PDB file of C-alpha atoms (C1' of nucleotides) in Angstrom:
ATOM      1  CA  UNK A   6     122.955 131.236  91.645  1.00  0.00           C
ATOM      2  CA  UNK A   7     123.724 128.564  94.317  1.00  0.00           C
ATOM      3  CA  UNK A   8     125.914 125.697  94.602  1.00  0.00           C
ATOM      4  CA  UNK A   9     125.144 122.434  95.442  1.00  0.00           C
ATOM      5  CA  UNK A  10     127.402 118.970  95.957  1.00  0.00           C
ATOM      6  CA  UNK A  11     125.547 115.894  94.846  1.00  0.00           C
ATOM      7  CA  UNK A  12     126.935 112.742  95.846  1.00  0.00           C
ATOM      8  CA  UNK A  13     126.169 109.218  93.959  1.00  0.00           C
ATOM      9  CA  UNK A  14     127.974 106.135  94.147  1.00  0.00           C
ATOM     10  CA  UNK A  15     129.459 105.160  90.412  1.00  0.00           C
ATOM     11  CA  UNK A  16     128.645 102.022  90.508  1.00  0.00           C
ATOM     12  CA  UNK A  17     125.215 103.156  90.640  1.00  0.00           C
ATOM     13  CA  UNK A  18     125.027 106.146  88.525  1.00  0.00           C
ATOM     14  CA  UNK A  19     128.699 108.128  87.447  1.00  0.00           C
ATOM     15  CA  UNK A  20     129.687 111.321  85.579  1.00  0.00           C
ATOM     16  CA  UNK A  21     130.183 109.278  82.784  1.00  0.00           C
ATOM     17  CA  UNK A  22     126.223 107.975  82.949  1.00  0.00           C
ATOM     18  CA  UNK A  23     125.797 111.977  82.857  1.00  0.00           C
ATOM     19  CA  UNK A  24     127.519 112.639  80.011  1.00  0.00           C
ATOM     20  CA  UNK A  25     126.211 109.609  78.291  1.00  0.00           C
ATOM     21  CA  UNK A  26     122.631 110.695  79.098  1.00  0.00           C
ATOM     22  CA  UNK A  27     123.373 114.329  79.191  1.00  0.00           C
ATOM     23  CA  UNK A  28     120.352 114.890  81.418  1.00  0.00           C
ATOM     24  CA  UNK A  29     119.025 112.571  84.348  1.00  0.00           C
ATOM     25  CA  UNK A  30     116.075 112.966  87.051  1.00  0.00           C
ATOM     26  CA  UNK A  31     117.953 112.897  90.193  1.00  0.00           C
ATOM     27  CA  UNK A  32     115.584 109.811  91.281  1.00  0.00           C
ATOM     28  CA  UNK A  33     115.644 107.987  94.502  1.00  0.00           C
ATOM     29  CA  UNK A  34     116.570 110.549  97.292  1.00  0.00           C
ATOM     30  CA  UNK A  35     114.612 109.258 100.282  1.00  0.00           C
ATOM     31  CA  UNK A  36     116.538 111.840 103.211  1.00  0.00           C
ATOM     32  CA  UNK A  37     113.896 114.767 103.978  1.00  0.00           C
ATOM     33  CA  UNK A  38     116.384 117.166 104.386  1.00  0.00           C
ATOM     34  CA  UNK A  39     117.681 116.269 100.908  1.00  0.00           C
ATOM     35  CA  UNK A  40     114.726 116.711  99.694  1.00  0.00           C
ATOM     36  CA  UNK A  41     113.560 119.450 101.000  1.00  0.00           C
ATOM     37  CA  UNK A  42     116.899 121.022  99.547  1.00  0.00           C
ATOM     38  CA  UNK A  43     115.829 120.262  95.597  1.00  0.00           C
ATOM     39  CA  UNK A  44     112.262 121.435  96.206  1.00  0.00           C
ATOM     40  CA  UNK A  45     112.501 124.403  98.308  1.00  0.00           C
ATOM     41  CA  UNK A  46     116.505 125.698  97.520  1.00  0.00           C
ATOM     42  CA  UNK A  47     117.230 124.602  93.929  1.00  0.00           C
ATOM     43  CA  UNK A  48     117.078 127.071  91.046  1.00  0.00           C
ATOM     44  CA  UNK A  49     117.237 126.126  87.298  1.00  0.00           C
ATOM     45  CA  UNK A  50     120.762 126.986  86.336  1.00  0.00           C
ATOM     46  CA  UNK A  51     122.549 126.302  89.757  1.00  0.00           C
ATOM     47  CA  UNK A  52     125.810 124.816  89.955  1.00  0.00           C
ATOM     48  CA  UNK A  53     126.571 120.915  91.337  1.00  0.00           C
ATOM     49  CA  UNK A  54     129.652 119.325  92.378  1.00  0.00           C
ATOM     50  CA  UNK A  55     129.417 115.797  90.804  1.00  0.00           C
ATOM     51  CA  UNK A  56     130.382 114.017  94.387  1.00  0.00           C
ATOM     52  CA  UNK A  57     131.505 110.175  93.660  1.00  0.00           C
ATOM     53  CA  UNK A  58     131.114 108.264  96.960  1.00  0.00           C
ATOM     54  CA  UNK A  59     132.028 104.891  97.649  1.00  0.00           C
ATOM     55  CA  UNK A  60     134.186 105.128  95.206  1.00  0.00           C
ATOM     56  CA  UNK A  61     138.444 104.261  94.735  1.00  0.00           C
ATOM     57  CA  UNK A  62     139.133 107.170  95.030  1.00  0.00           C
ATOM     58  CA  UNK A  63     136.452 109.146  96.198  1.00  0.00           C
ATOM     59  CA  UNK A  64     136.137 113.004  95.391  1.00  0.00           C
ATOM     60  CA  UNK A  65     134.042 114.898  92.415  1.00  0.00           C
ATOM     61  CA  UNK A  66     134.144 113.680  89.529  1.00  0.00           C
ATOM     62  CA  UNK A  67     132.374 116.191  87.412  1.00  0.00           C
ATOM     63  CA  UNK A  68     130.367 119.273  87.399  1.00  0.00           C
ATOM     64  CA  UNK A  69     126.689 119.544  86.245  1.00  0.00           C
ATOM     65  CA  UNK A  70     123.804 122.243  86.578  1.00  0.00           C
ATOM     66  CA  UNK A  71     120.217 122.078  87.859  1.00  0.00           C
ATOM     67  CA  UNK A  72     117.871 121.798  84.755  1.00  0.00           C
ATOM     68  CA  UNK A  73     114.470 121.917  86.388  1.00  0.00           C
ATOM     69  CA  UNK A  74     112.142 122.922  88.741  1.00  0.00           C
ATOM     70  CA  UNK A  75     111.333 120.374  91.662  1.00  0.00           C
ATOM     71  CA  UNK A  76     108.624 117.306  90.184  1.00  0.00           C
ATOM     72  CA  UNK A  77     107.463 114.459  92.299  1.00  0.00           C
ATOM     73  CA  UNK A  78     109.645 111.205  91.994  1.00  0.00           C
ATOM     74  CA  UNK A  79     108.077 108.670  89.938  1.00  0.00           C
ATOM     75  CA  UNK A  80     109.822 105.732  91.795  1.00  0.00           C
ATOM     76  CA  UNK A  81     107.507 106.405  94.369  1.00  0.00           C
ATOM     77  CA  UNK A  82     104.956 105.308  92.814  1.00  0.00           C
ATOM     78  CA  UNK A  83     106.176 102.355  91.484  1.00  0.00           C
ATOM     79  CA  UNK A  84     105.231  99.174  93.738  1.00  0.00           C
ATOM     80  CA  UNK A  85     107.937  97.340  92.199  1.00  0.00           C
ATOM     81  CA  UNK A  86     111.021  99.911  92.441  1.00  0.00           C
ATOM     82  CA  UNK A  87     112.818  99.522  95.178  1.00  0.00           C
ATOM     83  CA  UNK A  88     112.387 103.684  95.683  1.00  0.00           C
ATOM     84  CA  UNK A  89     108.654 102.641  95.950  1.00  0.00           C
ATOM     85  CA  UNK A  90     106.819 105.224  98.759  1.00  0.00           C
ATOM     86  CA  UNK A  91     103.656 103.345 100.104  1.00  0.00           C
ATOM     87  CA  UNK A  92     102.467 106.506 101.771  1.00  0.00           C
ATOM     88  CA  UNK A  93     102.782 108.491  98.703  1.00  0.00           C
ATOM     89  CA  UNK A  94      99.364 109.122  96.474  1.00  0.00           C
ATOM     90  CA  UNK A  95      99.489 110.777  92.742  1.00  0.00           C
ATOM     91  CA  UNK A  96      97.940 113.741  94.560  1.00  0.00           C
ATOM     92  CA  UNK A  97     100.116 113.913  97.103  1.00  0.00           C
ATOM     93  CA  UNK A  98     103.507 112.806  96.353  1.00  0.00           C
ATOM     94  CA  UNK A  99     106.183 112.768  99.308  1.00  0.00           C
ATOM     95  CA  UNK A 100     109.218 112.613  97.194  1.00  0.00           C
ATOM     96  CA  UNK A 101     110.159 114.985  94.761  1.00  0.00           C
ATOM     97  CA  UNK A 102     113.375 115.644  92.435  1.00  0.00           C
ATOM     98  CA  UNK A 103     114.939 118.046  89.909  1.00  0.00           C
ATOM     99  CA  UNK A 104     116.536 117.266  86.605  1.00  0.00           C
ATOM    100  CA  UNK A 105     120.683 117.597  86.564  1.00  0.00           C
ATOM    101  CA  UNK A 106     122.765 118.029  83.154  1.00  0.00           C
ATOM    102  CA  UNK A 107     125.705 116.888  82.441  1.00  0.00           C
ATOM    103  CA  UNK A 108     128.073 119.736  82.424  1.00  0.00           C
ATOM    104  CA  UNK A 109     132.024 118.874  82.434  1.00  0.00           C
ATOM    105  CA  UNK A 110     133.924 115.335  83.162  1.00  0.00           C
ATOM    106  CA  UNK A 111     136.732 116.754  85.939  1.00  0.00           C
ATOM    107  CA  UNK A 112     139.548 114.246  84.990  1.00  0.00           C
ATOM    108  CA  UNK A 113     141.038 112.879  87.361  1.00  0.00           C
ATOM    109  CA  UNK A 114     139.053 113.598  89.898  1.00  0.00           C
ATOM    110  CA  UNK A 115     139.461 116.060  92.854  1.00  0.00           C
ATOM    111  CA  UNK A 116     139.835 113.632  95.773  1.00  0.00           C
ATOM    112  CA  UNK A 117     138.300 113.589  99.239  1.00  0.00           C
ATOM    113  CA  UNK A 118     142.265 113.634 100.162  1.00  0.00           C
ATOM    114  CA  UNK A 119     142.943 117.059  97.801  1.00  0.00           C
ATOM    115  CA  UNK A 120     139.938 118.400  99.484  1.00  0.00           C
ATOM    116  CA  UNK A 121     141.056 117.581 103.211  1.00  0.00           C
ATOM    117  CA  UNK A 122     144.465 119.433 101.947  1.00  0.00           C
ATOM    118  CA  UNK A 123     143.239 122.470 101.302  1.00  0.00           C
ATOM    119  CA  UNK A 124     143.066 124.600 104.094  1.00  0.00           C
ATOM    120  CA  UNK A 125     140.324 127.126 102.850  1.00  0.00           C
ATOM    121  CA  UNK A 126     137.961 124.367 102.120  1.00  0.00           C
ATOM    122  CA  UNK A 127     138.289 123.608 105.992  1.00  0.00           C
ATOM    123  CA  UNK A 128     134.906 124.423 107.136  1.00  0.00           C
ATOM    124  CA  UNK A 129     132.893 122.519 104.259  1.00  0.00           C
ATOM    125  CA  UNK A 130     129.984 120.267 105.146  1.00  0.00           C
ATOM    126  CA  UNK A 131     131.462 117.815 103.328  1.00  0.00           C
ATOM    127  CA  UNK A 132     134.381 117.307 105.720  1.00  0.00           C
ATOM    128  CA  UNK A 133     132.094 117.530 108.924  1.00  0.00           C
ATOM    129  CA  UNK A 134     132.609 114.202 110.478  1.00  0.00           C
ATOM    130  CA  UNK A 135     129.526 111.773 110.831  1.00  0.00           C
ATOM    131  CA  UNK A 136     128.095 114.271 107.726  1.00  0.00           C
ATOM    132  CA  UNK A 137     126.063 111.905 105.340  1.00  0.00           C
ATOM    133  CA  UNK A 138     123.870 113.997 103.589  1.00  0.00           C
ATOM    134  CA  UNK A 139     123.918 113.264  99.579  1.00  0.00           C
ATOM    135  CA  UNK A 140     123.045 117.010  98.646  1.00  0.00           C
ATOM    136  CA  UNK A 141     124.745 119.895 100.570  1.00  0.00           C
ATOM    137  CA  UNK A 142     124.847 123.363  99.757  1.00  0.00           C
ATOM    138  CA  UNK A 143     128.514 124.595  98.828  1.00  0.00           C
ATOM    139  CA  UNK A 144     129.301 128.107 100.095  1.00  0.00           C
ATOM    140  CA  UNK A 145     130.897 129.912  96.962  1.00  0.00           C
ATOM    141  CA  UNK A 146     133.785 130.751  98.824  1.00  0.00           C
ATOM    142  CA  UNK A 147     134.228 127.301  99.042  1.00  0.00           C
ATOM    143  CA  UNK A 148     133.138 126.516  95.064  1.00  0.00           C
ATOM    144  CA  UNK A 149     135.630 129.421  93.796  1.00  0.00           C
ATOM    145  CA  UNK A 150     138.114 127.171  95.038  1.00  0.00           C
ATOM    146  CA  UNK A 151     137.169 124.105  94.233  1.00  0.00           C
ATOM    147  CA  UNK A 152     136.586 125.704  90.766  1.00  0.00           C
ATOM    148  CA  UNK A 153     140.193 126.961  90.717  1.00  0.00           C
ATOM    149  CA  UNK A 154     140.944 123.401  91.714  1.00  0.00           C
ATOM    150  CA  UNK A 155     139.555 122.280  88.980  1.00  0.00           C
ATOM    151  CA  UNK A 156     140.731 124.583  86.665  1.00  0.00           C
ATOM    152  CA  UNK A 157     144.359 124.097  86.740  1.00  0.00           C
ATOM    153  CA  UNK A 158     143.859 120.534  86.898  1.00  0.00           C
ATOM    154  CA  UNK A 159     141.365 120.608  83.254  1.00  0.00           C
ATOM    155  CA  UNK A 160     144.042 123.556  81.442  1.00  0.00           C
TER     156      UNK A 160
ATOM    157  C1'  DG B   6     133.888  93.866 105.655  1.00  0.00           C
ATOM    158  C1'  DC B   7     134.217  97.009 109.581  1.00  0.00           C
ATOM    159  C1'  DC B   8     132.336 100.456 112.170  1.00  0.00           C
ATOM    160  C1'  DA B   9     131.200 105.333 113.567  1.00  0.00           C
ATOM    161  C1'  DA B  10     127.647 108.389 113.065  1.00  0.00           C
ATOM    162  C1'  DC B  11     123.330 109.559 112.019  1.00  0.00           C
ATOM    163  C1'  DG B  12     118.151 109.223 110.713  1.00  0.00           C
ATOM    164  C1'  DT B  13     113.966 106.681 111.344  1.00  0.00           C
ATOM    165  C1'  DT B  14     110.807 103.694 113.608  1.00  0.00           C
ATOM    166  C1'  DG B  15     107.860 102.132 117.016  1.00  0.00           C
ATOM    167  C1'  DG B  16     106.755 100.712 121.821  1.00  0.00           C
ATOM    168  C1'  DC B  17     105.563 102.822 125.842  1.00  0.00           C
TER     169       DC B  17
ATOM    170  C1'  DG C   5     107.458 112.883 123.501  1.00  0.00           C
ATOM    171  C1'  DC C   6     111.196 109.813 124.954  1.00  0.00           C
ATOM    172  C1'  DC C   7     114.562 106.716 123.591  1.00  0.00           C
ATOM    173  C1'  DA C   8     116.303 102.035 122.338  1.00  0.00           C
ATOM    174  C1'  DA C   9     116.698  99.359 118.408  1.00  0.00           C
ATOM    175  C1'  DC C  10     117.434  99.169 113.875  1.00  0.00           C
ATOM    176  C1'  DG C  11     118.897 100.446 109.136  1.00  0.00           C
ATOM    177  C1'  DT C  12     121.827 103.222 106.207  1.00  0.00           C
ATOM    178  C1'  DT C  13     125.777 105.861 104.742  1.00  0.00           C
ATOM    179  C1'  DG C  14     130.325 106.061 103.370  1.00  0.00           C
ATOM    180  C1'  DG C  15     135.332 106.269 104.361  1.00  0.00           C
ATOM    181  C1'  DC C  16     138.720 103.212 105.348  1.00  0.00           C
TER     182       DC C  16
END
DNA sequence: GCCAACGTTGGC
DNA sequence: GCCAACGTTGGC
């Protein structure tokens, strides 16, 4: 089982939109590498940090789990979504997503700033300045902690 | 709203 | 294939 971090801006879509809809296609990713991550890395039943960005305060919010194989994204085909994909055809889709479930509301939220404190979580992509990407693999060394973070914060 | 950093586009 | 221009991301 892998980690992942999975940013989205809450004025967009929030943990709370999660837990409200319990399960949501992760629509609208149009970064390659990002991509690439949910249909060649993702597993049914891997773990995601719930990343709130652009957000007062930023940090994650909540934790949720993959819940499907890699699909194609059907705001790409949709000429009047602003996700729509001109190059994409039916039979050959160039975006794809997976399905995330809501999993656990981390209240409050483990700030950016509570992440920059902690010196194990030093070397996380997250923290890598000029790093934009909104999915990134989590090493587990780095989840355990954040999941002890977490933890004692939820007890 | 600013701006640094990065990805993408398109002319050559 | 280079690279300048442009658009986007995201913390502040």
């Amino acid at each position: 089982m892998n980690f992942w971090l999975m940013k989205s801006e809450p004025s967009v879509y929030s943990i709370d939109d999660l837990a409200r809809d319990g399960k949501t296609p992760w629509t609208g990713v149009r970064n390659y590498q990002a991509r690439n991550f949910m249909r060649d890395a993702m597993r049914v039943g891997d773990r995601v940090f719930f990343y709130h960005s652009s957000a007062d305060p930023a940090g994650i919010a909540g934790l949720a789990r993959v819940a499907s194989g890699p699909y194609p994204d059907p705001t790409q085909f949709d000429a009047r979504n602003e996700y729509f994909e001109p190059r994409a055809k039916r039979n050959a889709p160039v975006w794809v997503l997976v399905d995330i479930a809501f999993d656990q509301k981390i209240e409050p939220l483990v700030t950016l700033e509570q992440i920059r404190a902690e010196p194990a979580l030093a070397g996380m992509l997250l923290l890598k300045r000029g790093q934009r990407l909104s999915i990134q693999p989590v090493e587990p060394v780095h989840a355990r902690i954040l999941l002890r973070l977490i933890d004692t914060r939820c007890a």
